[in-house]
Amino acid sequence: MKKTNRQPGPMTTAIHAGEGPDPTTGASSPPLHMSSTFVSSEVAGFSAHDLQEGRDTFIYSRWDNPSVAMLEAKIAALQGTESCLCLASGMAAATAIFLTFLSTGDHVIVSDVSYAGVAELVRETLPRLGIEVSTVDMSDLAALEAALRTNTKLIHTETPVNPIGRLTDLNAVSVLAHGVGALHSCDATFASPLGMDAVGLGVDLIMHSITKYIGGHGDAVGGAVAGRSALIAQMRKEAAIHHGGVLSPFNAWLIARGLSTLPLRMKAHQSGALAVATWLETHPRVTRVVYPGLPSHSQAELASRQMTNFSGMIAFQVGDAQEGRLLAQQMIDRLQVIHYAVSLGHHRSLIFWMETEPLMETSFRLEGVQLQSYRDYAGDGIFRLSVGLEDADDLIADLEGALA
Ligand SMILES: *Cc1c(COP(=O)(O)O)cnc(C)c1O
């Protein structure tokens, strides 16, 4: 995008940031650069230590690649950060944060509920490396404050949290983190870059599974971390160049095409989800609906203060575990529009049953007040519904048939 004095809006940014007409061919759409290596015009070193964030020459695609750099520039512009690093998956992005900023003897505090892969990584892998882990209900700021230690280096939040839609007050967490010299990283996958001003709320590292809303079409897996250049440069050296889990240029190109329409899509996800959530609340079989855009959300005040788009993720309960399991099978048999599948943030609506008891054994292992808080949102289990971009009336009719 050419430099102007005006600050472009999010729709313009999503379309034009990081790209421009191809200087050699005049192509209006960005080309796909699959090349793994780049011809040098001068004698240079080939070490991660030679890399400078923000340079525009390329050496080798594990360091950086023009198609990946285009996507990184778009995400950074939309998220309002100096820089961004894209990796092979959302899990690669989460791993990159933990393994770049934590060493043996350090302490990290992670949301007690999180994306299941992250929950298992922090409970199984980090302790094996001698990293101390506390898991805390991040909606309980007193519990977070009590968990802080002199060696706390990182607080990792997720809001709205997968799968139950509980929220975290990001600004309050940033204040606590910075008070002890720790970084605050937030998995903002459910919210998308349009859902919160994470930078304004003090978050240092904003992580996304770009497999979800940013790509938006369910056809490419990827991850991203956005933040200040110094932090991203450190991550690029460790996570990309040394650990090697880089994003394929083809996936970057597909995801960048999806991202171009992200602001438009997020508006449609929000309005569709509000219609579906409002309808679900009136259904006799549905006992609880959790959606941050509903006045009934137990943190509705925080939602309206912190969120700039409520996104398309709904959680709802229907009675006990047995009833949930039977209904899940009925959905598999009857749904015609909505796909019964994991993942989220696609143009297609997706639904999946997540039963509390087995999740506690595999991923979350919560007890006492933490388990109680989880059950307040999820009971014996929830249906996690990712409202896509279909007509809301069609989604409601599909759910009506499946819930009958
Ligand atoms: C999907 C997801 C991840 C993991 O991302 P992948 O791209 O599947 O590796 C992490 N966090 C959240 C909140 C997610 O929904």
mmCIF file of N, CA, C and O and ligand atoms in Angstrom, residues 87-94 114-118 156 158-163 187-191 207-212 220-224 313 343-344 384, ligand 1:
data_model
loop_
_atom_site.group_PDB
_atom_site.id
_atom_site.type_symbol
_atom_site.label_atom_id
_atom_site.label_comp_id
_atom_site.label_asym_id
_atom_site.label_seq_id
_atom_site.Cartn_x
_atom_site.Cartn_y
_atom_site.Cartn_z
ATOM 1 N N LEU A 87 3.455 -18.937 11.552
ATOM 2 C CA LEU A 87 4.032 -20.275 11.687
ATOM 3 C C LEU A 87 3.040 -21.314 11.144
ATOM 4 O O LEU A 87 1.962 -20.961 10.691
ATOM 5 N N ALA A 88 3.460 -22.595 11.214
ATOM 6 C CA ALA A 88 2.726 -23.646 10.498
ATOM 7 C C ALA A 88 1.340 -23.933 11.050
ATOM 8 O O ALA A 88 0.509 -24.517 10.350
ATOM 9 N N SER A 89 1.068 -23.575 12.301
ATOM 10 C CA SER A 89 -0.253 -23.822 12.890
ATOM 11 C C SER A 89 -0.423 -22.929 14.113
ATOM 12 O O SER A 89 0.555 -22.331 14.586
ATOM 13 N N GLY A 90 -1.638 -22.875 14.624
ATOM 14 C CA GLY A 90 -1.864 -22.147 15.872
ATOM 15 C C GLY A 90 -1.049 -22.756 17.008
ATOM 16 O O GLY A 90 -0.504 -22.041 17.851
ATOM 17 N N MET A 91 -0.953 -24.082 17.028
ATOM 18 C CA MET A 91 -0.154 -24.739 18.075
ATOM 19 C C MET A 91 1.321 -24.380 17.940
ATOM 20 O O MET A 91 2.017 -24.230 18.959
ATOM 21 N N ALA A 92 1.817 -24.259 16.712
ATOM 22 C CA ALA A 92 3.213 -23.843 16.527
ATOM 23 C C ALA A 92 3.406 -22.435 17.079
ATOM 24 O O ALA A 92 4.452 -22.116 17.659
ATOM 25 N N ALA A 93 2.390 -21.582 16.922
ATOM 26 C CA ALA A 93 2.474 -20.207 17.432
ATOM 27 C C ALA A 93 2.501 -20.203 18.964
ATOM 28 O O ALA A 93 3.292 -19.482 19.582
ATOM 29 N N ALA A 94 1.646 -21.026 19.579
ATOM 30 C CA ALA A 94 1.625 -21.104 21.051
ATOM 31 C C ALA A 94 2.957 -21.654 21.560
ATOM 32 O O ALA A 94 3.555 -21.099 22.492
ATOM 33 N N SER A 114 -8.488 -23.543 28.253
ATOM 34 C CA SER A 114 -7.883 -22.986 27.043
ATOM 35 C C SER A 114 -8.133 -23.971 25.913
ATOM 36 O O SER A 114 -8.681 -25.056 26.132
ATOM 37 N N TYR A 115 -7.697 -23.608 24.719
ATOM 38 C CA TYR A 115 -7.713 -24.570 23.627
ATOM 39 C C TYR A 115 -7.048 -25.862 24.122
ATOM 40 O O TYR A 115 -5.995 -25.806 24.776
ATOM 41 N N ALA A 116 -7.672 -27.015 23.854
ATOM 42 C CA ALA A 116 -7.225 -28.280 24.463
ATOM 43 C C ALA A 116 -5.747 -28.573 24.183
ATOM 44 O O ALA A 116 -5.027 -29.047 25.070
ATOM 45 N N GLY A 117 -5.278 -28.291 22.994
ATOM 46 C CA GLY A 117 -3.877 -28.550 22.657
ATOM 47 C C GLY A 117 -2.935 -27.729 23.517
ATOM 48 O O GLY A 117 -1.905 -28.227 23.996
ATOM 49 N N VAL A 118 -3.297 -26.478 23.759
ATOM 50 C CA VAL A 118 -2.486 -25.608 24.614
ATOM 51 C C VAL A 118 -2.545 -26.116 26.053
ATOM 52 O O VAL A 118 -1.523 -26.188 26.750
ATOM 53 N N HIS A 156 -0.300 -16.231 30.196
ATOM 54 C CA HIS A 156 -0.931 -16.552 28.903
ATOM 55 C C HIS A 156 -2.439 -16.688 29.101
ATOM 56 O O HIS A 156 -2.908 -17.589 29.785
ATOM 57 N N GLU A 158 -6.565 -16.401 27.327
ATOM 58 C CA GLU A 158 -7.313 -16.711 26.102
ATOM 59 C C GLU A 158 -8.711 -16.157 26.307
ATOM 60 O O GLU A 158 -9.376 -16.522 27.287
ATOM 61 N N THR A 159 -9.168 -15.279 25.422
ATOM 62 C CA THR A 159 -10.509 -14.697 25.607
ATOM 63 C C THR A 159 -11.137 -14.301 24.282
ATOM 64 O O THR A 159 -10.437 -13.749 23.442
ATOM 65 N N PRO A 160 -12.433 -14.661 24.062
ATOM 66 C CA PRO A 160 -13.248 -15.584 24.839
ATOM 67 C C PRO A 160 -12.591 -16.967 24.824
ATOM 68 O O PRO A 160 -11.984 -17.340 23.821
ATOM 69 N N VAL A 161 -12.735 -17.705 25.923
ATOM 70 C CA VAL A 161 -11.977 -18.944 26.026
ATOM 71 C C VAL A 161 -12.704 -20.101 25.333
ATOM 72 O O VAL A 161 -13.924 -20.227 25.408
ATOM 73 N N ASN A 162 -11.919 -20.890 24.652
ATOM 74 C CA ASN A 162 -12.385 -22.105 23.995
ATOM 75 C C ASN A 162 -12.457 -23.222 25.043
ATOM 76 O O ASN A 162 -11.470 -23.432 25.727
ATOM 77 N N PRO A 163 -13.545 -23.961 25.237
ATOM 78 C CA PRO A 163 -14.773 -23.898 24.442
ATOM 79 C C PRO A 163 -15.919 -23.161 25.112
ATOM 80 O O PRO A 163 -16.987 -23.093 24.537
ATOM 81 N N ASP A 187 -4.205 -15.541 23.555
ATOM 82 C CA ASP A 187 -4.729 -16.265 22.400
ATOM 83 C C ASP A 187 -6.071 -15.622 22.063
ATOM 84 O O ASP A 187 -7.063 -15.800 22.781
ATOM 85 N N ALA A 188 -6.077 -14.834 20.984
ATOM 86 C CA ALA A 188 -7.282 -14.075 20.606
ATOM 87 C C ALA A 188 -7.987 -14.710 19.408
ATOM 88 O O ALA A 188 -8.728 -14.037 18.691
ATOM 89 N N THR A 189 -7.794 -16.015 19.227
ATOM 90 C CA THR A 189 -8.368 -16.711 18.066
ATOM 91 C C THR A 189 -9.880 -16.534 17.974
ATOM 92 O O THR A 189 -10.413 -16.253 16.898
ATOM 93 N N PHE A 190 -10.611 -16.694 19.108
ATOM 94 C CA PHE A 190 -12.073 -16.604 19.083
ATOM 95 C C PHE A 190 -12.527 -15.187 18.717
ATOM 96 O O PHE A 190 -13.569 -15.015 18.109
ATOM 97 N N ALA A 191 -11.758 -14.175 19.144
ATOM 98 C CA ALA A 191 -12.191 -12.786 18.940
ATOM 99 C C ALA A 191 -11.804 -12.281 17.549
ATOM 100 O O ALA A 191 -12.456 -11.388 17.015
ATOM 101 N N MET A 207 -1.783 -13.849 19.920
ATOM 102 C CA MET A 207 -1.667 -15.081 19.144
ATOM 103 C C MET A 207 -2.990 -15.422 18.475
ATOM 104 O O MET A 207 -4.051 -15.192 19.059
ATOM 105 N N HIS A 208 -2.912 -15.935 17.263
ATOM 106 C CA HIS A 208 -4.111 -16.412 16.564
ATOM 107 C C HIS A 208 -3.837 -17.755 15.908
ATOM 108 O O HIS A 208 -2.771 -17.944 15.320
ATOM 109 N N SER A 209 -4.810 -18.651 15.970
ATOM 110 C CA SER A 209 -4.829 -19.756 15.011
ATOM 111 C C SER A 209 -5.449 -19.157 13.759
ATOM 112 O O SER A 209 -6.646 -18.868 13.731
ATOM 113 N N ILE A 210 -4.626 -18.958 12.725
ATOM 114 C CA ILE A 210 -5.138 -18.311 11.509
ATOM 115 C C ILE A 210 -5.855 -19.319 10.613
ATOM 116 O O ILE A 210 -6.396 -18.967 9.567
ATOM 117 N N THR A 211 -5.889 -20.573 11.088
ATOM 118 C CA THR A 211 -6.742 -21.620 10.517
ATOM 119 C C THR A 211 -8.210 -21.212 10.650
ATOM 120 O O THR A 211 -9.065 -21.682 9.899
ATOM 121 N N LYS A 212 -8.492 -20.354 11.618
ATOM 122 C CA LYS A 212 -9.873 -20.052 12.009
ATOM 123 C C LYS A 212 -10.357 -18.791 11.282
ATOM 124 O O LYS A 212 -10.427 -18.781 10.077
ATOM 125 N N ALA A 220 -6.852 -24.024 5.035
ATOM 126 C CA ALA A 220 -5.414 -23.894 5.295
ATOM 127 C C ALA A 220 -5.174 -23.776 6.793
ATOM 128 O O ALA A 220 -5.889 -23.042 7.482
ATOM 129 N N VAL A 221 -4.172 -24.490 7.277
ATOM 130 C CA VAL A 221 -3.795 -24.448 8.695
ATOM 131 C C VAL A 221 -2.619 -23.494 8.863
ATOM 132 O O VAL A 221 -1.682 -23.515 8.052
ATOM 133 N N GLY A 222 -2.682 -22.632 9.896
ATOM 134 C CA GLY A 222 -1.563 -21.718 10.147
ATOM 135 C C GLY A 222 -1.724 -21.029 11.488
ATOM 136 O O GLY A 222 -2.780 -21.099 12.117
ATOM 137 N N GLY A 223 -0.665 -20.360 11.933
ATOM 138 C CA GLY A 223 -0.701 -19.642 13.204
ATOM 139 C C GLY A 223 0.048 -18.329 13.095
ATOM 140 O O GLY A 223 0.854 -18.142 12.172
ATOM 141 N N ALA A 224 -0.231 -17.404 14.012
ATOM 142 C CA ALA A 224 0.444 -16.109 13.986
ATOM 143 C C ALA A 224 0.615 -15.574 15.402
ATOM 144 O O ALA A 224 -0.210 -15.842 16.279
ATOM 145 N N MET A 313 -18.912 -17.330 17.934
ATOM 146 C CA MET A 313 -18.813 -18.557 18.733
ATOM 147 C C MET A 313 -19.849 -18.606 19.855
ATOM 148 O O MET A 313 -19.882 -17.742 20.722
ATOM 149 N N SER A 343 -13.070 -27.494 14.766
ATOM 150 C CA SER A 343 -12.601 -26.244 14.162
ATOM 151 C C SER A 343 -13.702 -25.195 14.175
ATOM 152 O O SER A 343 -14.822 -25.453 14.663
ATOM 153 N N LEU A 344 -13.370 -24.000 13.704
ATOM 154 C CA LEU A 344 -14.269 -22.853 13.864
ATOM 155 C C LEU A 344 -13.797 -21.707 12.974
ATOM 156 O O LEU A 344 -12.711 -21.766 12.396
ATOM 157 N N ARG A 384 -20.456 -26.665 21.049
ATOM 158 C CA ARG A 384 -19.723 -25.478 20.593
ATOM 159 C C ARG A 384 -20.125 -25.243 19.150
ATOM 160 O O ARG A 384 -19.892 -26.080 18.286
HETATM 161 C C1 LIG B 1 -7.629 -23.997 16.877
HETATM 162 C C2 LIG B 1 -7.088 -23.246 18.020
HETATM 163 C C3 LIG B 1 -5.722 -23.319 18.345
HETATM 164 C C4 LIG B 1 -4.771 -24.230 17.608
HETATM 165 O O1 LIG B 1 -4.649 -23.837 16.285
HETATM 166 P P1 LIG B 1 -4.236 -24.846 15.086
HETATM 167 O O2 LIG B 1 -4.160 -23.946 13.918
HETATM 168 O O3 LIG B 1 -5.312 -25.894 15.006
HETATM 169 O O4 LIG B 1 -2.927 -25.451 15.486
HETATM 170 C C5 LIG B 1 -5.266 -22.552 19.397
HETATM 171 N N1 LIG B 1 -6.096 -21.758 20.104
HETATM 172 C C6 LIG B 1 -7.405 -21.680 19.828
HETATM 173 C C7 LIG B 1 -8.265 -20.785 20.658
HETATM 174 C C8 LIG B 1 -7.946 -22.411 18.780
HETATM 175 O O5 LIG B 1 -9.262 -22.338 18.525
#
